[in-house]
XYZ file of C-alpha atoms in Angstrom:
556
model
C 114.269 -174.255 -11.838
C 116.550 -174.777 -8.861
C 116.770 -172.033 -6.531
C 120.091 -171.393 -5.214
C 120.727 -171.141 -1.719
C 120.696 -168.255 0.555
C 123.832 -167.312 1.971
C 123.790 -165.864 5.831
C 126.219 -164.171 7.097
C 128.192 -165.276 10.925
C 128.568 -162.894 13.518
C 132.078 -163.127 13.356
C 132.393 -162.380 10.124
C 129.525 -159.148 10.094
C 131.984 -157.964 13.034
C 134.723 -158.162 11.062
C 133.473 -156.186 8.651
C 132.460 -153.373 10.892
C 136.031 -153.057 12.085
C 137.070 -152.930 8.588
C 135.058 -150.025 7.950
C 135.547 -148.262 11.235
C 139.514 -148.617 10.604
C 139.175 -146.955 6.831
C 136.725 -144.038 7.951
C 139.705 -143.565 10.917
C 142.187 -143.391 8.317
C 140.584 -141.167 5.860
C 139.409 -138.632 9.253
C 142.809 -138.276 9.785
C 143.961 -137.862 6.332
C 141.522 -135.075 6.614
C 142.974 -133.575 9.747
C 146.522 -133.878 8.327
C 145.597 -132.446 5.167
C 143.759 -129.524 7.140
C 146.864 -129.255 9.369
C 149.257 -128.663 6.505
C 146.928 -125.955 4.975
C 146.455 -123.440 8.180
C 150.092 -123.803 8.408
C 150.896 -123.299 4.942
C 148.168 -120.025 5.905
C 150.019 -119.181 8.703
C 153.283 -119.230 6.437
C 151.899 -116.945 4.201
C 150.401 -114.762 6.403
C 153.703 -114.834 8.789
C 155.362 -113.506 4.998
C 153.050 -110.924 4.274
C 153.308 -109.032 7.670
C 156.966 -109.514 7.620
C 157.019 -107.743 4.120
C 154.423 -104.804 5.043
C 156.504 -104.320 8.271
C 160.006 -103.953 6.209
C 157.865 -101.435 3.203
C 157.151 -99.640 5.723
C 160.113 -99.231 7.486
C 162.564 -98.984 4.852
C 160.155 -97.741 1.969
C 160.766 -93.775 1.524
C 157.816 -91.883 3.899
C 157.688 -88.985 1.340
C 156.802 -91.647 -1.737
C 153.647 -92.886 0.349
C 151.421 -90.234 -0.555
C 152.075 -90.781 -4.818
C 151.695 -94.986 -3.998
C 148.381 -94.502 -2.429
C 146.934 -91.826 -5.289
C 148.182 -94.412 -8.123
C 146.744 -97.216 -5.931
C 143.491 -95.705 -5.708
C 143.267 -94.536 -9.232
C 144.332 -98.453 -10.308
C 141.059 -99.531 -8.332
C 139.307 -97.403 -9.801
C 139.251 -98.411 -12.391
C 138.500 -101.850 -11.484
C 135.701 -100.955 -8.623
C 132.788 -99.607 -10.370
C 131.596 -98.004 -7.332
C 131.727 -94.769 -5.705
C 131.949 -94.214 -1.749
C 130.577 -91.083 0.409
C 131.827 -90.766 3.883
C 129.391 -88.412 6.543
C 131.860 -87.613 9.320
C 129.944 -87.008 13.403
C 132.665 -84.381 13.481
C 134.454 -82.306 10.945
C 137.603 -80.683 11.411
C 136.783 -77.187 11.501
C 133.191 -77.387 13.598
C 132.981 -78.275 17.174
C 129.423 -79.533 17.007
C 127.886 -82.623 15.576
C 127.280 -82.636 11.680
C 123.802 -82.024 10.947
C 123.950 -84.440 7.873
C 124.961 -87.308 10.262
C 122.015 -87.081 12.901
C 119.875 -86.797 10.161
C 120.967 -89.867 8.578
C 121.425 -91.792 11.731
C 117.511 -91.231 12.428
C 116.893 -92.159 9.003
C 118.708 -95.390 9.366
C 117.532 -95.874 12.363
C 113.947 -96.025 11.248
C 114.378 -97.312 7.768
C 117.320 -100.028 7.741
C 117.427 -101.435 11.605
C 115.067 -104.335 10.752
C 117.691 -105.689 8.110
C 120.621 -105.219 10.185
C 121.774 -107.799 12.260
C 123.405 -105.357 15.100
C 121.756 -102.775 16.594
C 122.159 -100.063 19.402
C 118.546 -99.777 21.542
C 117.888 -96.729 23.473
C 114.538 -95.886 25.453
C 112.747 -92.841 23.166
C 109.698 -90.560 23.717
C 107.754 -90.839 26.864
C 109.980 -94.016 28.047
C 107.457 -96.306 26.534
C 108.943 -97.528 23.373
C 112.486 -99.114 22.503
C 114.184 -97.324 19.483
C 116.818 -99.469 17.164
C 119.658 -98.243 15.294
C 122.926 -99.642 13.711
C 125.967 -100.879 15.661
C 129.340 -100.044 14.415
C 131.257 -101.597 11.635
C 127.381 -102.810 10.431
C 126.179 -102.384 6.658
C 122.672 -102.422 5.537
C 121.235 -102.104 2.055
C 118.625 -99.388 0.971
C 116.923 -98.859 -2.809
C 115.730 -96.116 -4.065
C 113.580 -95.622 -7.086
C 114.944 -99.011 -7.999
C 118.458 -98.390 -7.148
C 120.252 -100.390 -4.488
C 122.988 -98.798 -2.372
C 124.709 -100.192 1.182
C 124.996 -97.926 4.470
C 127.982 -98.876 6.697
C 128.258 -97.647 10.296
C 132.093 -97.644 11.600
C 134.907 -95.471 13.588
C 138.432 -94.364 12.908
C 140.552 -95.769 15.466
C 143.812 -93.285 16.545
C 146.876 -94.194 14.493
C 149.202 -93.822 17.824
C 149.066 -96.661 20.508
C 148.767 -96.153 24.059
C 147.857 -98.231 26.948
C 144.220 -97.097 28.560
C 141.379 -98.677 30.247
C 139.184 -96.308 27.947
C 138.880 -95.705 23.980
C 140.936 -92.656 22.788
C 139.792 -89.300 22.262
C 140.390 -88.891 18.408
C 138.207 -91.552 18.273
C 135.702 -90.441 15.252
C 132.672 -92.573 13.953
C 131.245 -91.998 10.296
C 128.674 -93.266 8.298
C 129.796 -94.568 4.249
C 127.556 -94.517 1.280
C 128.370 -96.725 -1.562
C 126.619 -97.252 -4.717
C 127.368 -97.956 -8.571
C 128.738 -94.817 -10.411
C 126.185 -94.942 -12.797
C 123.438 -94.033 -10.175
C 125.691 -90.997 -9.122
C 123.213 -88.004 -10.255
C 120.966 -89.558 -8.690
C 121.804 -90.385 -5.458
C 123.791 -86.718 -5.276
C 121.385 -85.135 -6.480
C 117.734 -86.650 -5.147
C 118.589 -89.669 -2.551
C 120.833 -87.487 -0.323
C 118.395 -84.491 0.101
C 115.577 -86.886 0.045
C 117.188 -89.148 3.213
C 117.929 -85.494 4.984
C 114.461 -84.425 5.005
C 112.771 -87.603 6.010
C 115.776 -88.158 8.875
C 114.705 -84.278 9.841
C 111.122 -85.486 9.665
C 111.796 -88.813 11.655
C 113.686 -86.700 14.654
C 110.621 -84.212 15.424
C 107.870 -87.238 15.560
C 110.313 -89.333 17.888
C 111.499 -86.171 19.680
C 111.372 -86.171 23.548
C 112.102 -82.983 25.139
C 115.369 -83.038 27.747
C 116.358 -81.298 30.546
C 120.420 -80.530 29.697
C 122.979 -79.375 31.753
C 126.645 -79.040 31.327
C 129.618 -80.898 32.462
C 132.750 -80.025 34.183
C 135.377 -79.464 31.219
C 137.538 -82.024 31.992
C 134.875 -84.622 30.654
C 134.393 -82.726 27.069
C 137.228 -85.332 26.290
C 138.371 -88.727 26.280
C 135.882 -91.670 26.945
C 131.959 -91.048 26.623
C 132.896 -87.182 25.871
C 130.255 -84.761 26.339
C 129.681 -81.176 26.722
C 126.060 -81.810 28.150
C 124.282 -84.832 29.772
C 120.797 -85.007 29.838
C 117.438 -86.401 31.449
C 114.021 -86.813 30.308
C 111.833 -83.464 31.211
C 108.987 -84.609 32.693
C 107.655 -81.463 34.181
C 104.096 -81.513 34.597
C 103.766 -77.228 35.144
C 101.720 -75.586 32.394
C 99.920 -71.786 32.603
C 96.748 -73.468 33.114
C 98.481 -74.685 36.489
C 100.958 -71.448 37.179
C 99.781 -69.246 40.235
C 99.442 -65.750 39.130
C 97.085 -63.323 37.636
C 95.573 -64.718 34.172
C 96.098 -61.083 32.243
C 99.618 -61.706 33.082
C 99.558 -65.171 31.678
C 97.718 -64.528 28.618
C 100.507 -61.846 27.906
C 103.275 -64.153 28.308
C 101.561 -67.164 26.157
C 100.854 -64.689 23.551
C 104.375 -63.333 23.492
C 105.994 -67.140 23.036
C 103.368 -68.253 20.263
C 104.391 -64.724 18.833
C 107.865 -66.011 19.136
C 107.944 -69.033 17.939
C 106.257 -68.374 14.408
C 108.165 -65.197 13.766
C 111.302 -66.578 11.497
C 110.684 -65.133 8.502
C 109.920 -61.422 10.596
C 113.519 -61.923 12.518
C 115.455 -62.593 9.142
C 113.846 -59.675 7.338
C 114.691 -57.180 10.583
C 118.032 -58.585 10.401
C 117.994 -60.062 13.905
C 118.671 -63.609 15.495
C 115.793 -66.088 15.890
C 115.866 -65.853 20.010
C 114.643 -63.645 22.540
C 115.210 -62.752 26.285
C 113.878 -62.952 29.072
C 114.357 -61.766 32.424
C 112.514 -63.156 35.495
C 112.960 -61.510 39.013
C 110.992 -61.735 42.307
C 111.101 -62.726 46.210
C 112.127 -66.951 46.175
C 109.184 -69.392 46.024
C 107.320 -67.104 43.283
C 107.327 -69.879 40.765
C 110.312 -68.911 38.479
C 111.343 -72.067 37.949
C 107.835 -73.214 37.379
C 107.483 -70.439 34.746
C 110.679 -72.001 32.969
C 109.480 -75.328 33.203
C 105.644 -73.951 32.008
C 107.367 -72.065 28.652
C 109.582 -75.177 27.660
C 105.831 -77.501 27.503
C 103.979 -74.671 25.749
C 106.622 -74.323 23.082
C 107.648 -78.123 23.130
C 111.777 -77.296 23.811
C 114.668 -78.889 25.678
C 116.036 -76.780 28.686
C 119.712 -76.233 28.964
C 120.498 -75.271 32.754
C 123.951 -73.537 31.908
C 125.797 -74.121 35.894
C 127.853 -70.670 35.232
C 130.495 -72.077 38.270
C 132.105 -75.103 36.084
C 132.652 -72.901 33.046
C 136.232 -72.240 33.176
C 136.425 -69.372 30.460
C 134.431 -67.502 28.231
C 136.000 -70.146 25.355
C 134.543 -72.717 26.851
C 130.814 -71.023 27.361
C 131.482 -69.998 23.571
C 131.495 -74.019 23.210
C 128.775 -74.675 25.318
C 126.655 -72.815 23.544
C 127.107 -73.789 19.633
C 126.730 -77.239 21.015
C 122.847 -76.393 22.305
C 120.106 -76.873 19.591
C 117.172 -75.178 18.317
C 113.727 -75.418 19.693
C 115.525 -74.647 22.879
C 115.314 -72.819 26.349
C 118.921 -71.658 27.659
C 118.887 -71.327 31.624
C 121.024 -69.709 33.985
C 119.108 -69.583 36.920
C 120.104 -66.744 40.251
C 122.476 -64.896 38.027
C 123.192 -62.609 40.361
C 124.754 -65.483 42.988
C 126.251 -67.721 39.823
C 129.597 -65.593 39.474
C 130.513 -61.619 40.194
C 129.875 -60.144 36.741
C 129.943 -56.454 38.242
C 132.720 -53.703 37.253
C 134.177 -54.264 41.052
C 135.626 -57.928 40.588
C 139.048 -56.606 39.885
C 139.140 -54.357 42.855
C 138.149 -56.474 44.801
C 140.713 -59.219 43.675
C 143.385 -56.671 44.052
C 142.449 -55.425 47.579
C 142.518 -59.295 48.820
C 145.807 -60.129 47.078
C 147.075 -56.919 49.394
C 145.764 -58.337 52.104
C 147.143 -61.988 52.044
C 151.024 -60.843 50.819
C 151.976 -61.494 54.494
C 149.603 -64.510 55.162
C 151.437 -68.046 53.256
C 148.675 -70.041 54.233
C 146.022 -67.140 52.577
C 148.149 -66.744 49.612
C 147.911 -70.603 49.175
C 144.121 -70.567 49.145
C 144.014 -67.751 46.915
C 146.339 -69.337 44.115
C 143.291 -72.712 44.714
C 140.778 -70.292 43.871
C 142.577 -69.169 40.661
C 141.309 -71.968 39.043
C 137.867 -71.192 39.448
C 135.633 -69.880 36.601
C 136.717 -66.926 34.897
C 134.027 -66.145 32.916
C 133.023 -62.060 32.518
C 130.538 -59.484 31.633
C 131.981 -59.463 28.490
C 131.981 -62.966 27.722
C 128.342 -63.372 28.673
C 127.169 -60.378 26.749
C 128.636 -62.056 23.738
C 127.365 -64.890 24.990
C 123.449 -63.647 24.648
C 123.898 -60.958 22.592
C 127.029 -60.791 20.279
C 127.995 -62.688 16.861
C 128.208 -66.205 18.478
C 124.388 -66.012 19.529
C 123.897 -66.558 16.281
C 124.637 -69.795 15.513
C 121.199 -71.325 15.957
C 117.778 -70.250 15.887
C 114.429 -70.002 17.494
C 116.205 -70.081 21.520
C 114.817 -68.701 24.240
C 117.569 -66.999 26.949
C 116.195 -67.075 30.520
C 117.532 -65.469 33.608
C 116.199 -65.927 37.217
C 117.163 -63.173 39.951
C 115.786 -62.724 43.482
C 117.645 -59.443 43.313
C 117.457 -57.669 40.222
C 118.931 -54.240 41.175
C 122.133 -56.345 41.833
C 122.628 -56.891 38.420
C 124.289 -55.074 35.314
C 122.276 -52.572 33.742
C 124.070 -53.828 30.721
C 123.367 -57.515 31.089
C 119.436 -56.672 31.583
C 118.715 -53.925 28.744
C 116.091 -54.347 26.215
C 117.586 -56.943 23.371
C 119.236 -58.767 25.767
C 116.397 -59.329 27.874
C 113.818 -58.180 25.754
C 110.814 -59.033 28.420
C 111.182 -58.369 32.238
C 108.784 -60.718 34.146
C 107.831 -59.896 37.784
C 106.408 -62.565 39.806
C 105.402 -61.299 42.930
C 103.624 -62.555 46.011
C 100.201 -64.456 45.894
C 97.207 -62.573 45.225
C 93.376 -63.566 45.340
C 93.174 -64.354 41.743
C 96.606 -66.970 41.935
C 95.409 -68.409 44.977
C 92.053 -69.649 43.299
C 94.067 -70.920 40.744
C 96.224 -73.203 43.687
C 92.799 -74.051 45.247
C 91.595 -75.668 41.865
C 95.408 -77.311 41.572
C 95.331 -78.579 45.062
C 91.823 -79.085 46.926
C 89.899 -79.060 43.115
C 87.207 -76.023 44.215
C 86.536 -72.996 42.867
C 84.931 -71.156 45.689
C 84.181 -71.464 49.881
C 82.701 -69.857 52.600
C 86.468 -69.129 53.750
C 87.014 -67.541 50.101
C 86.480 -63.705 51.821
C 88.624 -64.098 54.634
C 91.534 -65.490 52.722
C 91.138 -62.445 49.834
C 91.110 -60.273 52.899
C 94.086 -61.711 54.298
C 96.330 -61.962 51.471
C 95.643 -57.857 50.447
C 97.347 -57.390 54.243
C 99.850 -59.619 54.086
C 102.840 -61.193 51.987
C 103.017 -64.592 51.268
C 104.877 -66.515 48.438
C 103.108 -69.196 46.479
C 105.382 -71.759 47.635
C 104.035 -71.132 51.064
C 100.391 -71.055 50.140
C 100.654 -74.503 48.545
C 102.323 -76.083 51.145
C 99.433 -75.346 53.340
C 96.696 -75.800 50.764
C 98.647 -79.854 50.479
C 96.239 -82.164 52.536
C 98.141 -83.502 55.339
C 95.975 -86.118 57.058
C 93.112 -88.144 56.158
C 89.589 -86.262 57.332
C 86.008 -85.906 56.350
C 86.233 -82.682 55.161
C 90.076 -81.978 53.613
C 89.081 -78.651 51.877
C 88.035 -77.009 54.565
C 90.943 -78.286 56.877
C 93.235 -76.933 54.485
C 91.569 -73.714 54.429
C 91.897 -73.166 57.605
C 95.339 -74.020 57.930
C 95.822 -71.782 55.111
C 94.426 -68.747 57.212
C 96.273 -69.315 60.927
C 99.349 -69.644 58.358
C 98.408 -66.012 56.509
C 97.701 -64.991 60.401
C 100.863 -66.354 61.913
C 103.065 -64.587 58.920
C 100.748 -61.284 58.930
C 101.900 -60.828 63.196
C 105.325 -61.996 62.544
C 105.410 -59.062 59.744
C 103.895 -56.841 62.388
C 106.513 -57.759 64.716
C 109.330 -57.816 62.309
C 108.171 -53.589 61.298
C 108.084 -53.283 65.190
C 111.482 -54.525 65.492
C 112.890 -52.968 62.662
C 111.064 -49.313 63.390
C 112.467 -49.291 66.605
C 116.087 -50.303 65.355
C 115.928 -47.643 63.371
C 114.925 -45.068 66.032
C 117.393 -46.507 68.162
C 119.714 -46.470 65.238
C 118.729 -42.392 64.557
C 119.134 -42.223 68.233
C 122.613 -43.000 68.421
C 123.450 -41.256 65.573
C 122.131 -38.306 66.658
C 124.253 -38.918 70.099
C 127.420 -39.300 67.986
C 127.180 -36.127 66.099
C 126.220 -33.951 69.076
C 129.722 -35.930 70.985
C 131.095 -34.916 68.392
C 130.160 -31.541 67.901
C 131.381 -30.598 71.729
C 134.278 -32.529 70.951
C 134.978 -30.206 68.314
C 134.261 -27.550 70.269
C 136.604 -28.378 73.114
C 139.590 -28.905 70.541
C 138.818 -25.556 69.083
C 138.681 -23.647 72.944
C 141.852 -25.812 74.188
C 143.918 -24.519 70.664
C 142.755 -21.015 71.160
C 144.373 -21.417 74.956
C 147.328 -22.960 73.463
C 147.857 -20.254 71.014
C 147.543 -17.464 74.002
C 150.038 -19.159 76.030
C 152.514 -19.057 73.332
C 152.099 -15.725 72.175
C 152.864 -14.506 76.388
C 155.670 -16.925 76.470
C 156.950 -14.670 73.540
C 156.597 -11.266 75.360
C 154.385 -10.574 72.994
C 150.435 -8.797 74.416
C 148.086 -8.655 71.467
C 146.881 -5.407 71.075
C 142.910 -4.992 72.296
C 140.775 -3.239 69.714
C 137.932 -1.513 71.525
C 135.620 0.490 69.397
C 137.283 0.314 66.716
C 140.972 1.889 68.041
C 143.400 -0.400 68.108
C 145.264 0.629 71.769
């Protein structure tokens, strides 16, 4: 059977055919982009229309009907939208400090749904060694529970005015929404909610990381990044073990925290709040702060160091403190230099504004000063020991004085400052404790002489450390240090026995002069009292009158 020949096909005519084909997909492409084209305009039509009709509702539509179109709008979704919605608010309306329900769910979320969202917030957590993730706004994640699946949506309320600013507004309010099928309500009311409470509660104490607050200037409790407190890491390494001062002492105070800290049930059946004062006074350098810093890593609690000087009013150190948590320590360190909290403010006050009536250029820096804190005795009695105290639990309140006789007797009583701590200067027994801190020996042939020393002489802590620190690089550093230690407890010991010198003999030449004054002033009494008798006799002769002379009794 005849094959028929195979046809082949010309370059010309296989480029011909190419062109064809380039030619109809160019046609069809931009049939596409035309037809495209008319559609985002016919969009953009629409669009255009709808804004241009919401803009005219709402300026012509009667403001009064909105509220009765919105509740017949919802109710006609409603019934359409099988599902319910629960919004957790950061702030409500009527509390100045965060919600408790929303921290708790943002740690929840933040451990349980930030692997299925898509973005996330990271912040640096406990010890600074681990990254932890939570949502971004305007981000929904799903969660199930016993089978039931529900969505979790971070987002913000924006302010309804418009302004111009570099920085978001200050009604600016973020919230957390909850939505699941109304058929699941009783249990997600009723179980999910109290179950995603206690685990976020849960989640917050393992990932906690104690913090060293203190509080800002009031003009930045508002507006962009507002905050009452900032905060640090506390990283303080002071415990008892390390604290300079005799160990009786120090088992008294440990006992008295642990005490403390597992006494709620005792403080709600007395009918008291769940804190207690404290009160610690001595010379500077005695380890006060150290003490502070010592209690907060026993009892595992953030520090708030309350800077009395930026508080404007007693409002605002009303605010500052319902905005502190529990588990905390609550610091105002040399009370007695923060702010004049004595009964003689006012005088005072008035006696200056006497003086500086007549001075413009006085008056003027007076009327600067006015705007300086105006917090009182009042307002910080209240403030440890009235009805706003309180509003947490389980808080320590610590004071710090070098002077303590300059203070209230009101501010200081038992149940306000239910435990007066003296640290005093260093004894034998603390400074074994700095020579195991420092040098990392428990006894020395120098031991005696430095026990001997420090009974005769005052000497801080502070001081003693400094010279037990090894300063250069030697064969033997502990007993280098030890001996610096001792011409240091020598050097202070004759400057002390100059200083009483000094000080005696100021005081004799102080008695001295007094003693010089009064007799002055004695014969100048005298001499007044002789010149007015002379005066008195010359006026009597320039009278005519002679006093009669009584001699034995007969008056001649």
């Amino acid at each position: 059977m005849a094959q028929e020949p195979q046809s082949f096909q010309t370059p010309q005519s296989f480029q011909t055919q190419f062109s064809n084909l380039q030619l109809i997909t160019t046609q069809k492409t931009s049939e596409k982009k035309m037809a495209m084209s008319e559609m985002f305009t016919q969009l953009g039509s629409v669009a255009a229309g709808i804004m241009f009709l919401w803009a005219m509702f709402r300026q012509y539509f009667p403001y009064e009907l909105l509220p009765h179109v919105q509740k017949y709008s919802h109710k006609l979704v409603s019934f359409v939208n099988p599902y319910i919605n629960i919004t957790f608010q950061e702030y409500s309306a009527d509390r100045w400090r965060r919600s408790e329900a929303y921290v708790a769910i943002e740690d929840y979320l933040s451990s349980n749904s930030s692997s299925r969202a898509r973005r996330l917030k990271a912040d640096i957590i406990k010890d600074s060694q681990s990254v932890a993730l939570s949502m971004d706004d305007h981000e929904e994640v799903t969660d199930e529970f016993q089978g039931v699946k529900l969505w979790w949506e971070s987002s913000k309320s924006s302010p309804k005015t418009q302004s111009f600013s570099f920085y978001p507004a200050s009604d600016e309010k973020r919230y957390y929404r909850l939505s699941f099928h109304k058929r699941n309500r009783d249990l997600i009311v009723g179980t999910y909610l109290n179950h995603v409470i206690k685990e976020g509660k849960a989640i917050a104490v393992r990932k906690r990381q104690r913090k060293l607050f203190t509080n800002n200037p009031s003009q930045n409790w508002y507006g962009y990044k507002r905050s009452v407190w900032s905060h640090v890491p506390f990283d303080h390494p002071a415990t008892f073990e390390t604290l300079a001062m005799e160990s009786k002492k120090k088992e008294e105070i440990v006992t008295d925290l642990t005490i403390f800290r597992t006494r709620k049930q005792y403080y709600s059946k007395i009918g008291k709040a769940w804190k207690r004062g404290y009160l610690l006074h001595g010379p500077p350098g005695t380890g006060k702060s150290s003490m502070i810093a010592a209690m907060a890593n026993l009892l595992n609690y953030d520090i708030y160091d309350v800077e009395l000087t930026s508080v404007k009013d007693n409002t605002e150190l009303r605010k500052l403190l319902i905005e502190t948590t529990s588990k905390s320590i609550i610091v105002i360190e040399d009370i007695d230099c923060s702010l004049d909290l004595t009964g003689q403010r006012k005088k005072k006050k008035e006696e200056e504004k006497e003086e500086s009536k007549d001075d413009p250029l006085l008056m003027k820096g007076k009327e600067n000063e006015s705007k300086e804190s105006k917090v009182t005795l009042s307002g910080l009695l209240n403030f440890i020991d009235g009805l706003w105290s309180a509003c947490g639990e389980e808080r320590l309140i610590v004071f710090t004085t070098n002077h303590v006789e300059k203070l209230d007797p009101a501010l200081i009583r038992r149940g306000r400052m239910d435990k007066h701590i003296e640290l005093s200067y260093c004894c034998f027994e603390a400074f074994k404790v700095l020579a195991k801190n420092y040098l990392d020996i428990d006894s020395h042939n120098l031991f005696p002489s430095i026990e001997r020393l420090l009974g005769e002489t005052n000497m801080t802590p502070a001081d003693v450390a400094e010279n037990l620190m090894p300063k250069s690089i030697t064969d033997d550093p502990e007993t280098a240090c030890l001996e610096d230690l001792i011409q240091a407890i020598e050097t202070a010991k004759e400057e002390a026995r100059v200083k009483a010198e000094k000080e005696a003999k100021e005081k004799e030449e102080e008695e001295e002069r007094l003693k010089k004054e009064k007799e002055a002033k004695e014969k100048e009494e005298a001499a007044g009292e002789v010149k007015e008798k002379e005066k008195s006799e010359e006026k009597v002769k320039e009278n005519g009158v002679v006093p009669a002379v009584k001699e034995n009794g007969v008056i001649s």
